[in-house]
Structures are given as structure tokens and as C-alpha cells.
mmCIF file of C-alpha atoms in Angstrom:
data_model
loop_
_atom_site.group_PDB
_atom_site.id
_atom_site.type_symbol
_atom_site.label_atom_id
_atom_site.label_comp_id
_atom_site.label_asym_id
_atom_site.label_seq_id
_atom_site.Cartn_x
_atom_site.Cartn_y
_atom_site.Cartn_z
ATOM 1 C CA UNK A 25 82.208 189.750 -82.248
ATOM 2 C CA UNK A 26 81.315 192.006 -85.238
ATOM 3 C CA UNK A 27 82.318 189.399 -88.419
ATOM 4 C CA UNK A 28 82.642 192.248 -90.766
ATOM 5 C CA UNK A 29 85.294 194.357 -88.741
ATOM 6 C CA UNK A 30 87.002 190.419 -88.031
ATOM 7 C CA UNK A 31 86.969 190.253 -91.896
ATOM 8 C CA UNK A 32 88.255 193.543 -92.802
ATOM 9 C CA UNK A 33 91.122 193.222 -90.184
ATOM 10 C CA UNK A 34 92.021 189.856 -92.039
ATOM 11 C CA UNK A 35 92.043 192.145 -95.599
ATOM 12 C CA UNK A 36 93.597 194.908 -94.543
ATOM 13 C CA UNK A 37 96.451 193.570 -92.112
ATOM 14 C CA UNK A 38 97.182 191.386 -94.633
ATOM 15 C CA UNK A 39 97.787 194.456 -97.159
ATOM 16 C CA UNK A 40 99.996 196.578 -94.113
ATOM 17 C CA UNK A 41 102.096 193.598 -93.108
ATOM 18 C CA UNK A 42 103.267 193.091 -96.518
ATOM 19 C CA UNK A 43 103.410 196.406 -98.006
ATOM 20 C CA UNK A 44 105.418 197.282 -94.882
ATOM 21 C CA UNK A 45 108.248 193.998 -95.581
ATOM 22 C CA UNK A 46 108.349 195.495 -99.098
ATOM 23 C CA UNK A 47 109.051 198.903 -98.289
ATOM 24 C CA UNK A 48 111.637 197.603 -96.103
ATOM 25 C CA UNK A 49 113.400 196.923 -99.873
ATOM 26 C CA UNK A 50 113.523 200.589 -100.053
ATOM 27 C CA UNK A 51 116.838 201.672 -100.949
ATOM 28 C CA UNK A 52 117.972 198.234 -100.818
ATOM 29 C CA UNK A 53 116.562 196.794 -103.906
ATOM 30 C CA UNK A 54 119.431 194.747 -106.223
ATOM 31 C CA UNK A 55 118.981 196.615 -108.967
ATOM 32 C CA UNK A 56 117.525 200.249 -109.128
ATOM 33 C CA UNK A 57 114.870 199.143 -111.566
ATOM 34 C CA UNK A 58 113.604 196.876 -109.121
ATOM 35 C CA UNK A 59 114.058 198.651 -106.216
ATOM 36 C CA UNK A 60 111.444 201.096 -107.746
ATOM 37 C CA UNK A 61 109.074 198.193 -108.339
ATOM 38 C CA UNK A 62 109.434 197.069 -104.874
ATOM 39 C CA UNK A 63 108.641 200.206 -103.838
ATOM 40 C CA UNK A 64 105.363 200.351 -106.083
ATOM 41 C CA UNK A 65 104.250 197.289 -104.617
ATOM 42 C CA UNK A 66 104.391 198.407 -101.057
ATOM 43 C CA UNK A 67 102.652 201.365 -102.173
ATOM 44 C CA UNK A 68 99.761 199.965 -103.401
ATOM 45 C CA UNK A 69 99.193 197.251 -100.622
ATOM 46 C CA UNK A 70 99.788 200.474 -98.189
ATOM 47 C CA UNK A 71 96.736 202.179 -100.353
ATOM 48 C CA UNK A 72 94.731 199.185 -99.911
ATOM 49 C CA UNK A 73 95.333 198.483 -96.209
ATOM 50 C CA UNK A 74 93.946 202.963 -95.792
ATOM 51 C CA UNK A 75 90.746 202.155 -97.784
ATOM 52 C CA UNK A 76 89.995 198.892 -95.994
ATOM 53 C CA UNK A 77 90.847 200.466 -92.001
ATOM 54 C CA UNK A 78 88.592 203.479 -93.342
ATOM 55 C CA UNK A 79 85.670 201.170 -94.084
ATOM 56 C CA UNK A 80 86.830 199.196 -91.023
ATOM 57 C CA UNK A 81 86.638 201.685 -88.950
ATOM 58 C CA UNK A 82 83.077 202.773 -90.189
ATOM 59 C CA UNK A 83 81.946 199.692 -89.628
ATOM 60 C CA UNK A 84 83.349 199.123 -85.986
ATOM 61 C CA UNK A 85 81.480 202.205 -85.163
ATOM 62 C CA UNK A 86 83.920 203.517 -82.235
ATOM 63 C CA UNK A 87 85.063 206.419 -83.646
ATOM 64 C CA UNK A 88 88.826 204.578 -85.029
ATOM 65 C CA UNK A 89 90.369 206.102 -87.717
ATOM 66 C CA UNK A 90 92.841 204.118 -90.006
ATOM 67 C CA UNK A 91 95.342 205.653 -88.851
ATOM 68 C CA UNK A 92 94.411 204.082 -85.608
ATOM 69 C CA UNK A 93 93.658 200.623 -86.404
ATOM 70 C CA UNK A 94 97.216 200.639 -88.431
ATOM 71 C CA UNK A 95 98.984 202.334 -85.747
ATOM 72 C CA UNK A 96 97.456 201.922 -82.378
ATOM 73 C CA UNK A 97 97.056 197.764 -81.866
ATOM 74 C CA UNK A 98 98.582 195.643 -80.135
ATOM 75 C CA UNK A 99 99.837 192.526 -81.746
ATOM 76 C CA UNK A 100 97.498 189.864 -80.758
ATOM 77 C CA UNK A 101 95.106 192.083 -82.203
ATOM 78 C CA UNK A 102 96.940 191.966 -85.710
ATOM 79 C CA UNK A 103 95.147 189.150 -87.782
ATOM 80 C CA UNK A 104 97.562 189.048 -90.808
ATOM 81 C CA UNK A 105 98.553 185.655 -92.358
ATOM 82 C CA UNK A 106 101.876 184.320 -91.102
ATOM 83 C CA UNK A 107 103.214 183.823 -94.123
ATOM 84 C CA UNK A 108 103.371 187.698 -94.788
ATOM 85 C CA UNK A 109 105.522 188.744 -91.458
ATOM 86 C CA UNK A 110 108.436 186.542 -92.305
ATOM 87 C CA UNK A 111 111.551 188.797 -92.870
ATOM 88 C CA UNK A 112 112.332 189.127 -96.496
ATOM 89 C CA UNK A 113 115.723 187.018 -96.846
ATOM 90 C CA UNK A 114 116.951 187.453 -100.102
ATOM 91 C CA UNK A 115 115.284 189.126 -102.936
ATOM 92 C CA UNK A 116 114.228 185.266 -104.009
ATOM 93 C CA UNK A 117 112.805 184.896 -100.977
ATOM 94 C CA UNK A 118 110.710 188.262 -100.987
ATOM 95 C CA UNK A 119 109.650 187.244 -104.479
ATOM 96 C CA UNK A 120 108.631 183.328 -103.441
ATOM 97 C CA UNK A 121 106.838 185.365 -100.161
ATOM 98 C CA UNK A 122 105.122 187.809 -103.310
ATOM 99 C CA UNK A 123 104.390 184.705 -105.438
ATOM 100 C CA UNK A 124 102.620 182.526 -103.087
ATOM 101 C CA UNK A 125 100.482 185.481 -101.760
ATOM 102 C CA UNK A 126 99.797 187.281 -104.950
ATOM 103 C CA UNK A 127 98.225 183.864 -106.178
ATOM 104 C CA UNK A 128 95.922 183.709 -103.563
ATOM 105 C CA UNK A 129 94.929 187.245 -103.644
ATOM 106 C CA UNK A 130 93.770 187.467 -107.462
ATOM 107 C CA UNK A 131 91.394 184.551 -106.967
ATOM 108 C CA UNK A 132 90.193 186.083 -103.735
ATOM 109 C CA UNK A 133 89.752 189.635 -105.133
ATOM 110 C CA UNK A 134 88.178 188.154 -108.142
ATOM 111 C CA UNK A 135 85.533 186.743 -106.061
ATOM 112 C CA UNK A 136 85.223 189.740 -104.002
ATOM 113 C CA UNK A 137 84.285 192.034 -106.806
ATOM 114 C CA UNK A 138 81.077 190.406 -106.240
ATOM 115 C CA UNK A 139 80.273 190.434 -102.646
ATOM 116 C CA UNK A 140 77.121 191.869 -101.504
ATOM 117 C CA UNK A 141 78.788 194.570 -99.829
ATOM 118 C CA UNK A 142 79.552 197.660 -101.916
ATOM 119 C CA UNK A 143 82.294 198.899 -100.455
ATOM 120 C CA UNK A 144 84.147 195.745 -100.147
ATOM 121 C CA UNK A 145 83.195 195.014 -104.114
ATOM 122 C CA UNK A 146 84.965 198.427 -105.192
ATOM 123 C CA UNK A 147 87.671 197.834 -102.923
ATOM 124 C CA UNK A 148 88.691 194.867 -104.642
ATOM 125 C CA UNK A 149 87.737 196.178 -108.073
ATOM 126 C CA UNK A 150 90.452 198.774 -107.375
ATOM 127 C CA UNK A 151 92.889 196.150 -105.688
ATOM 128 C CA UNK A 152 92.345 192.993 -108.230
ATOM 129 C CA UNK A 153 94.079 195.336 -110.738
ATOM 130 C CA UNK A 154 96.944 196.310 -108.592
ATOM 131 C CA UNK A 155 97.112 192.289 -107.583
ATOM 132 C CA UNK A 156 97.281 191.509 -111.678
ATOM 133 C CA UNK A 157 99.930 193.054 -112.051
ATOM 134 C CA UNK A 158 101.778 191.996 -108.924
ATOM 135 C CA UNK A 159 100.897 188.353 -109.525
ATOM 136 C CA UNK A 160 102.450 188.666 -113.182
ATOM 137 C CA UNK A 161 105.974 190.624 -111.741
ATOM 138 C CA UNK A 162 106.192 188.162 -108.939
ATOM 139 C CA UNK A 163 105.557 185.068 -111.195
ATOM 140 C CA UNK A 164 108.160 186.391 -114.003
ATOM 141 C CA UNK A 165 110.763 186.473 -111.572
ATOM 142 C CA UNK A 166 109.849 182.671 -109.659
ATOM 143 C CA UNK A 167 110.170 181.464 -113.465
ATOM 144 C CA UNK A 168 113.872 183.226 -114.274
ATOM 145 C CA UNK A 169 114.887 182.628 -110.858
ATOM 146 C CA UNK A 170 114.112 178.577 -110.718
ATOM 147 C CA UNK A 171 114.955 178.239 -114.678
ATOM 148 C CA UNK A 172 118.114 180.656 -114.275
ATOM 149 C CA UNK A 173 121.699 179.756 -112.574
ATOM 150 C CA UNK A 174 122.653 176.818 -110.299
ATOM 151 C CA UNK A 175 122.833 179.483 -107.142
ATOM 152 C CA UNK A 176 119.181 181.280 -108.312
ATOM 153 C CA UNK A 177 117.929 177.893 -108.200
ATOM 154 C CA UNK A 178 119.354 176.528 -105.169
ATOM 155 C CA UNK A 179 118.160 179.628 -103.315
ATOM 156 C CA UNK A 180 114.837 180.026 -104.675
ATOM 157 C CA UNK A 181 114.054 176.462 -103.710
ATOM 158 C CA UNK A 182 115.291 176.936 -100.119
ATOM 159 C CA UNK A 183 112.597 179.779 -99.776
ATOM 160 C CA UNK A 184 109.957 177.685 -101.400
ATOM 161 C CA UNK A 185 110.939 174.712 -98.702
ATOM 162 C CA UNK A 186 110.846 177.376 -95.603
ATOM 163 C CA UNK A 187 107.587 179.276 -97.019
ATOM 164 C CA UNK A 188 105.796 176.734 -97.651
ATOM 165 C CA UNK A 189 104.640 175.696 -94.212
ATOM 166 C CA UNK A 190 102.818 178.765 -94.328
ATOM 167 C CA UNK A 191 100.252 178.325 -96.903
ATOM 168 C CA UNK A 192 97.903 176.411 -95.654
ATOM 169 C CA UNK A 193 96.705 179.205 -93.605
ATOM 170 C CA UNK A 194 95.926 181.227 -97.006
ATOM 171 C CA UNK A 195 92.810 179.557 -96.998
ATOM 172 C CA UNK A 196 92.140 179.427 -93.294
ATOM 173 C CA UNK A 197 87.735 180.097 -91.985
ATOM 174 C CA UNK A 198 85.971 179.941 -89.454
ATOM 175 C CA UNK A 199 83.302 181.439 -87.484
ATOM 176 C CA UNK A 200 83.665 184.626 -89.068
ATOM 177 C CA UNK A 201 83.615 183.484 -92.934
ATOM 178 C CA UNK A 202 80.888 181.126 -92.153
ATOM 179 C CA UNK A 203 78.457 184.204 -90.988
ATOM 180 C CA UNK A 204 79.639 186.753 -93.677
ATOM 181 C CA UNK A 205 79.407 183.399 -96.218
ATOM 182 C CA UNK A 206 75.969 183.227 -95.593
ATOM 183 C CA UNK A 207 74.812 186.478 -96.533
ATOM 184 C CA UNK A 208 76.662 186.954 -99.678
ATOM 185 C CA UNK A 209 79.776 188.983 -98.532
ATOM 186 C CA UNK A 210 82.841 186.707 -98.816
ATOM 187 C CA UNK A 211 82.949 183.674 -100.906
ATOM 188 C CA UNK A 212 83.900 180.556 -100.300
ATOM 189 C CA UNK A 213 87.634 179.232 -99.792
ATOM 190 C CA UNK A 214 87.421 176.055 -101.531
ATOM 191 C CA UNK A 215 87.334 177.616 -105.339
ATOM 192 C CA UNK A 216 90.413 180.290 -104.169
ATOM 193 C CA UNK A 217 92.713 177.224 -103.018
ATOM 194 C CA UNK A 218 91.726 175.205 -106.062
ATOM 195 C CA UNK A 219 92.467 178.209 -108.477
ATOM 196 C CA UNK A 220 95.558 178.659 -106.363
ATOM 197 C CA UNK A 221 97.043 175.644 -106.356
ATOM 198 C CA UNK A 222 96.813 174.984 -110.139
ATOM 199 C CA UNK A 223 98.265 178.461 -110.906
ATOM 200 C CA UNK A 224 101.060 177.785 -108.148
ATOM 201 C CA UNK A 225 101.723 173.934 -109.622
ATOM 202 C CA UNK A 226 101.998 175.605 -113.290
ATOM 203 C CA UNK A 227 104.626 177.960 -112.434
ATOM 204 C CA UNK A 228 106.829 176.639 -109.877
ATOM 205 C CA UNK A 229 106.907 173.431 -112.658
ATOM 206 C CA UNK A 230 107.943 176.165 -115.466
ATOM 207 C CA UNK A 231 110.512 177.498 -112.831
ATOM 208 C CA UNK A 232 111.668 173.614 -112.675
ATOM 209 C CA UNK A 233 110.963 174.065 -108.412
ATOM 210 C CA UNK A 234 109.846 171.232 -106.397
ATOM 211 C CA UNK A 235 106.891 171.551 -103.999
ATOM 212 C CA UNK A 236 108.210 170.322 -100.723
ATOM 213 C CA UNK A 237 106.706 167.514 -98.782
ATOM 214 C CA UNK A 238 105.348 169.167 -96.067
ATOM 215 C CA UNK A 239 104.000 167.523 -93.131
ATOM 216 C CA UNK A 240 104.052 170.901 -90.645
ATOM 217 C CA UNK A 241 101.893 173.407 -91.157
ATOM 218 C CA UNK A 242 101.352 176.526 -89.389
ATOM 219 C CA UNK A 243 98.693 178.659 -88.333
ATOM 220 C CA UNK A 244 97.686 181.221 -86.455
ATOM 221 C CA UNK A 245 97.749 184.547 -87.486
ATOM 222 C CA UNK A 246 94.101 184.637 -88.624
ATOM 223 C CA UNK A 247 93.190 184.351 -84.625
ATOM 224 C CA UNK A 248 96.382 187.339 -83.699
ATOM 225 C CA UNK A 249 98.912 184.131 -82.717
ATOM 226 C CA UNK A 250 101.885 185.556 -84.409
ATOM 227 C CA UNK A 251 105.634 184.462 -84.902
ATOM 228 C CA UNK A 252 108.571 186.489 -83.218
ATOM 229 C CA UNK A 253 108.868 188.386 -86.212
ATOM 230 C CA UNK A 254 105.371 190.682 -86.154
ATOM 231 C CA UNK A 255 106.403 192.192 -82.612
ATOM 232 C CA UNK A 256 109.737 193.861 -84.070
ATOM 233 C CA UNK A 257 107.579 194.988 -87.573
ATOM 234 C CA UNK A 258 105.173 196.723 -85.146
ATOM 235 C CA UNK A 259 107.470 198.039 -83.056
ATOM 236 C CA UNK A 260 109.137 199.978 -86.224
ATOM 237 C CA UNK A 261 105.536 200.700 -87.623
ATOM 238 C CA UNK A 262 104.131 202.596 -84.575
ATOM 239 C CA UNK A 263 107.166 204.424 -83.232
ATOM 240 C CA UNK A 264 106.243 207.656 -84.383
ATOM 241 C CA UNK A 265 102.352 207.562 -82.940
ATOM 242 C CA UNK A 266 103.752 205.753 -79.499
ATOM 243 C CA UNK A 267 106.421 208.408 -79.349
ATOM 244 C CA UNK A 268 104.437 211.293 -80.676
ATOM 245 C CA UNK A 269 100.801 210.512 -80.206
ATOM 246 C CA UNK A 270 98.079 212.252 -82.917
ATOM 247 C CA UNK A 271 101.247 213.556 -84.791
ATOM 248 C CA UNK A 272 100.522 213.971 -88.249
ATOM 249 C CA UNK A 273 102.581 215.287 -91.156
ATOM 250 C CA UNK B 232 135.190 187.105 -116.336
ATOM 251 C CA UNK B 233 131.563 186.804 -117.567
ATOM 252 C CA UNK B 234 129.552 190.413 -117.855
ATOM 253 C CA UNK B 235 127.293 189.951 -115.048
ATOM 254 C CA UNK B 236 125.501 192.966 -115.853
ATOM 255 C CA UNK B 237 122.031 192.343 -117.809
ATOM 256 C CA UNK B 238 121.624 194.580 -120.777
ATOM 257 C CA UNK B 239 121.041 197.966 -121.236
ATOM 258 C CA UNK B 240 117.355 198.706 -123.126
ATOM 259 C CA UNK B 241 115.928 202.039 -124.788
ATOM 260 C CA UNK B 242 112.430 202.682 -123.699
ATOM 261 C CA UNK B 243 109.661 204.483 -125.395
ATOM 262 C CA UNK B 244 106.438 205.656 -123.983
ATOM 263 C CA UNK B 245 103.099 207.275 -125.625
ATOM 264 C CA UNK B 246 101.360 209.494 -123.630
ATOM 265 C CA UNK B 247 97.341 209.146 -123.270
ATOM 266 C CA UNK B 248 97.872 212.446 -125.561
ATOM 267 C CA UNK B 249 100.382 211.749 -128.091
ATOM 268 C CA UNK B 250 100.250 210.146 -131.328
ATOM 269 C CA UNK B 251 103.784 208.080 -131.281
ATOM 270 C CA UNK B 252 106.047 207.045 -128.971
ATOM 271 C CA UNK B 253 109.108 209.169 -127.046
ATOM 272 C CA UNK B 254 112.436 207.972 -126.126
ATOM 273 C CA UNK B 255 112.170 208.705 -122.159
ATOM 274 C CA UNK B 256 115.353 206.645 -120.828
ATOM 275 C CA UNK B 257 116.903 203.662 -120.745
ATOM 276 C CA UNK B 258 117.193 200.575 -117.793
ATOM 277 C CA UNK B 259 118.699 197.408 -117.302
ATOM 278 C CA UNK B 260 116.761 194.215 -117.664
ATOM 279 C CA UNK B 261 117.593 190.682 -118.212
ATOM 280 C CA UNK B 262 115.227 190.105 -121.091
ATOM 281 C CA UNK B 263 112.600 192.083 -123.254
ATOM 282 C CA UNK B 264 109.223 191.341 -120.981
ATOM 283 C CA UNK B 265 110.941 192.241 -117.790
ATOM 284 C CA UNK B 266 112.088 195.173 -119.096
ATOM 285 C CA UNK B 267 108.751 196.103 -120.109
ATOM 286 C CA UNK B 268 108.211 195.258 -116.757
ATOM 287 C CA UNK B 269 111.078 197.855 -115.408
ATOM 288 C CA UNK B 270 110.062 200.416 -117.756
ATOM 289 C CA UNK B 271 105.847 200.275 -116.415
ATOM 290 C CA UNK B 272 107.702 200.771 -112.517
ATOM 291 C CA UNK B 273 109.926 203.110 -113.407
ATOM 292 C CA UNK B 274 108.939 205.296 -116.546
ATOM 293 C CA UNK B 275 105.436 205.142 -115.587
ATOM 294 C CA UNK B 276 104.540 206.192 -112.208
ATOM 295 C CA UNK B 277 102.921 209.297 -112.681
ATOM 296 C CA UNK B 278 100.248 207.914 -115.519
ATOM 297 C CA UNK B 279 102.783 208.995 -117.966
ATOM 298 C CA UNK B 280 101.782 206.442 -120.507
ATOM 299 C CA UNK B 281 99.122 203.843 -122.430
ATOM 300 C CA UNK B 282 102.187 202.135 -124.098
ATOM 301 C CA UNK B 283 105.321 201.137 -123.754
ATOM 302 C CA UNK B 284 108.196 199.900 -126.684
ATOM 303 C CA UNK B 285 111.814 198.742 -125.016
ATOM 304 C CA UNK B 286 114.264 197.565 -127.764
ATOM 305 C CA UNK B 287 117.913 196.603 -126.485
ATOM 306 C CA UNK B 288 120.027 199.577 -126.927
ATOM 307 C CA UNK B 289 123.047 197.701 -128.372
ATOM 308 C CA UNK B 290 120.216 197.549 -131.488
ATOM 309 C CA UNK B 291 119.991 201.064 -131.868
ATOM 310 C CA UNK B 292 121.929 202.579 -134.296
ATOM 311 C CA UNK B 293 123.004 206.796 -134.302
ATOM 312 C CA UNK B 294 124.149 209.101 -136.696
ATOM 313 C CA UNK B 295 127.582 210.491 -136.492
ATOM 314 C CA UNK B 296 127.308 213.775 -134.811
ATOM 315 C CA UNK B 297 130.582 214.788 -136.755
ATOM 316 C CA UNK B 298 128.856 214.472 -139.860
ATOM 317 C CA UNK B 299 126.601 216.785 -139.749
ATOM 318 C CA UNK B 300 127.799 219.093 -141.518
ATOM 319 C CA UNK B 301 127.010 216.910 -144.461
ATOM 320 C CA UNK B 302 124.081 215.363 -143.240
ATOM 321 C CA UNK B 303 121.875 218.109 -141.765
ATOM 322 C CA UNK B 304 123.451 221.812 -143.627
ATOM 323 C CA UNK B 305 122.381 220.943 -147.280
ATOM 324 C CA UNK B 306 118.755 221.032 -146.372
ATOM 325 C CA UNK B 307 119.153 224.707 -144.681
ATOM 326 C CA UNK B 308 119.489 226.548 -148.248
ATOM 327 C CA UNK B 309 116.274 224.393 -149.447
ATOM 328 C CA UNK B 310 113.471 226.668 -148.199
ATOM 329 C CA UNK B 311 111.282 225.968 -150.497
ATOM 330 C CA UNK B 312 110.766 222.411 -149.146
ATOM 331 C CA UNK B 313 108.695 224.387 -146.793
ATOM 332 C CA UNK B 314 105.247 224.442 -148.285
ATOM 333 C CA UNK B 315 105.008 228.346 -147.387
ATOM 334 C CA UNK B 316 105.034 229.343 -150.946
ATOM 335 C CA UNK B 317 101.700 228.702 -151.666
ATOM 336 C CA UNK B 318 98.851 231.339 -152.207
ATOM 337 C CA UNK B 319 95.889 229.536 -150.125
ATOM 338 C CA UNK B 320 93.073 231.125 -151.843
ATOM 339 C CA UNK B 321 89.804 232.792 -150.506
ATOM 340 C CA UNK B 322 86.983 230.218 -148.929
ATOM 341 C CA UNK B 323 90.131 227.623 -148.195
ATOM 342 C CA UNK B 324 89.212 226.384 -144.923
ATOM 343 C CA UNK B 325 91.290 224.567 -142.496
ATOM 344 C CA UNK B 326 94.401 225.266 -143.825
#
């Protein structure tokens, strides 16, 4: 197995499966101001996820294009977190989804600025801006949403307590980070969870939220085991280049 | 029944070129940083700006269009505000 394409998969599935939930929002936002901003989001993480297939596909060396890694896979070989297919719920639950990944992907990209790779340095040069200012619009609303009405609480709880589960695997290795570890690419987990969970604590305590006691935790998506949900995202994804192959427009 | 609609802000951008702010629109947002927030998604999208002022619109105040007449004619017969009476004289640069 080539541990660079593994890792870039990882990156840039990550970056397609929730750009694609977000632009779902489109149209649909609760407010046209923030409909727009959902849409901005997806728009960037759908930037990232074509920059990191490109270099992806260079490094796979089989002649895929982006467009074919994002379009052309099956599921299993999809190695997105789980936590980033769940359907969006309400607009609380989008923003808790936002929150708890956005957290993990400033520390990460703040690390990866660094790597000994080039092109995955300027990738998330580019991308740990973008994530700044995600982090900061997701984190604004977990703190008016908890600290806001009865209902805005109750609600944005009840996503914390059903997202939760899915965290862990944020900071999921193995084989793969252990090689690319080793020679200066990817950096270790164990500072990203740390920075993580204090930033997490610290908000979700302004936004008067409780962590839930959690004694399930799943995992899979790193290794292409996926939850019901992934099947029906790809299924909307890759209609066009199933039912039209090579189109372009 | 309780207004359930957050308020209404006025939001001002400077482009990378200009020296002060323009009024570019207004947006709703439930207080002043997420409207700064709303104005960077929505009022900003095309690098139309290095800065943004909101300010909540019930703060703005507006003349009385129906005054002016006595606000805005007086000054038309008052040419010579305009400093174009001036001889600039020879070896006056940059004028």
C-alpha cells in the first residue's frame, strides 16, 4: 500500500464528504445570511478536496484525475471520518458536526504547514486559513446556540450526545501514519487531540453544554467501513459521471 | 408576540483601493460579531474588501428627504465655495 495516497485519501475525503453535507444547506439555509455562509464553507472544503485528489492522483501514479478519485470510487474505498457523513439534522446539528471537526482540523493543518512534503505544507497553508475562519463561525454559533433559548439548548445538546460517539476516530493511526510519521510528513496525533480537547472543553463550557458520558465509540471510516449514510451521499455525488461518463461542463 | 426576527444591521466595506468605507447593504444578525460574520459571507465574496464596519440600522439616523429644499438649495447659489477662483500661478506644481 502506497501510505502517501492512504494519507491523502484520509485529507481529501474528509474535505468532499463534508463540503458535500454543507452544500446540501444550499437553498435551505435558516436565514439567507447563513445560507450564503454555508455555502462558502462547502466551497472551500470542495477546493481543498480538488488540490489534495490532484496531488493524490500524482502521487498514485495511474493516470487518476481528481475528478476520478472524487467521482469514480466505490464506497469502501472512501476513507472519510464517520463523523462527517452523518446527515445534517438541524442547523445545530450541522454546526455541532462543523464545531467538532473544525477543531480538529486547525491543530492538524497547523502541524501540517510543516511537513516535509511541499505540496502537502502549501496545501494546508492555503486550507489552515479557510479552517480559521470556519473554526471561529462554527464556534460563535455552539456558544449562542448552548447559551441562547431553552429549545437552542435542548437541541444543541442532543447533537452533541449523538455526535459525540464519533470523535474518537478524529484522531484515529495506524500503519499508514506510523510510516509517513517517520519521515517527517504527518505529525503526530497525540498534540492534535490534546489541543482539541482543551479548545472543545472551553467552548462547549461557555455554551453551558455537557460532554456526554460516552462509553461507545465508533470507528471505521479511516479503513472505508462506513455507516448507511455514505452509500446514499455517493450515490447523489456520482450520478452525473455514472450516468454520463467523462462528461464535463 | 415576541419579534422573533434578529435585527436589521448597515454594513460598510473598504475596498483594498479605497480610502473609507461604503455603505454596500444591510443583513440580519443576532448580534454585532455575527454580523460581521454575515457581512465577510455575504458582502465579501468576490475580495471586495480589507474591512468591514456593521452598526445596527435602527442607530442610523437620515435626513428628511422633504427638506431639502432647505437643506441642500442654499449652497447651489454659493459658487464661490468652490476654490476655482484662484489664479494658480506659473511654476505651481501639483495643483
Amino acid at each position: 500500500m502506497n501510505s502517501l495516497f492512504e494519507y491523502l485519501l484520509r485529507l481529501g475525503d474528509d474535505s468532499l464528504i463534508i463540503g458535500h453535507r454543507l452544500s446540501e444547506w444550499c437553498g435551505h439555509g435558516p436565514i439567507l445570511e447563513e445560507d450564503i455562509a454555508m455555502t462558502n464553507l462547502s466551497l472551500d472544503f470542495i477546493g481543498q478536496a480538488t488540490s489534495i485528489y490532484k496531488y493524490a492522483g500524482e502521487v498514485e501514479d495511474k493516470g487518476r484525475s481528481a475528478d476520478d478519485l472524487a467521482f469514480l470510487r466505490f464506497d469502501r474505498e472512501y476513507k472519510n471520518l464517520i463523523l462527517l457523513e452523518q446527515p445534517n439534522g438541524d442547523f445545530g446539528m450541522t454546526m455541532m458536526k462543523q464545531f467538532l471537526f473544525d477543531s480538529y482540523r486547525k491543530p492538524l493543518f497547523e502541524r501540517l504547514i510543516h511537513s516535509s512534503d511541499d505540496m502537502i505544507a502549501a496545501i494546508a497553508a492555503k486550507s489552515l486559513k479557510e479552517t480559521k475562519y470556519h473554526l471561529k463561525h462554527s464556534s460563535e454559533w455552539i456558544i449562542r446556540l448552548g447559551d441562547g433559548t431553552e429549545e437552542s439548548r435542548n437541541r444543541v445538546q442532543d447533537s452533541l450526545d449523538t455526535l459525540w460517539r464519533y470523535t474518537s476516530e478524529l484522531f484515529f493511526e495506524d500503519s499508514v501514519d506510523e510510516e509517513l510519521k517517520s519521515s517527517g510528513i504527518v505529525p503526530s496525533m497525540d498534540g492534535i487531540k490534546k489541543d482539541w480537547s482543551s479548545y472543545v472543553g472551553e467552548i462547549l463550557n461557555r455554551a453551558t453544554l455537557t460532554i456526554p458520558i460516552n462509553n461507545w465509540e465508533q470507528e471505521g471510516g479511516r479503513k472505508g467501513m462506513h455507516s448507511e449514510h455514505l452509500g446514499y451521499i455517493l450515490t447523489e455525488l456520482q450520478y452525473m459521471q455514472r450516468a454520463y461518463p467523462g462528461m464535463e461542463w | 408576540m415576541t419579534n422573533k426576527e434578529w435585527p436589521l444591521w448597515e454594513v460598510f466595506i473598504r475596498s483594498k483601493q479605497g480610502l473609507s468605507h461604503k455603505h454596500v447593504g444591510s443583513l440580519r444578525a443576532a448580534d454585532a460579531e455575527m454580523a460581521i460574520e454575515n457581512a465577510r459571507d455575504v458582502y465579501t465574496r468576490r475580495s471586495e474588501g480589507i474591512s468591514i464596519w456593521v452598526t445596527e440600522s435602527n442607530n442610523m439616523f437620515a435626513s428628511n428627504p422633504n427638506e431639502a429644499d432647505s437643506l441642500y438649495e442654499p449652497s447651489d447659489s454659493k459658487i464661490y465655495r468652490h476654490p476655482t477662483f484662484y489664479e494658480v500661478p506659473d511654476g505651481i506644481e501639483h495643483m
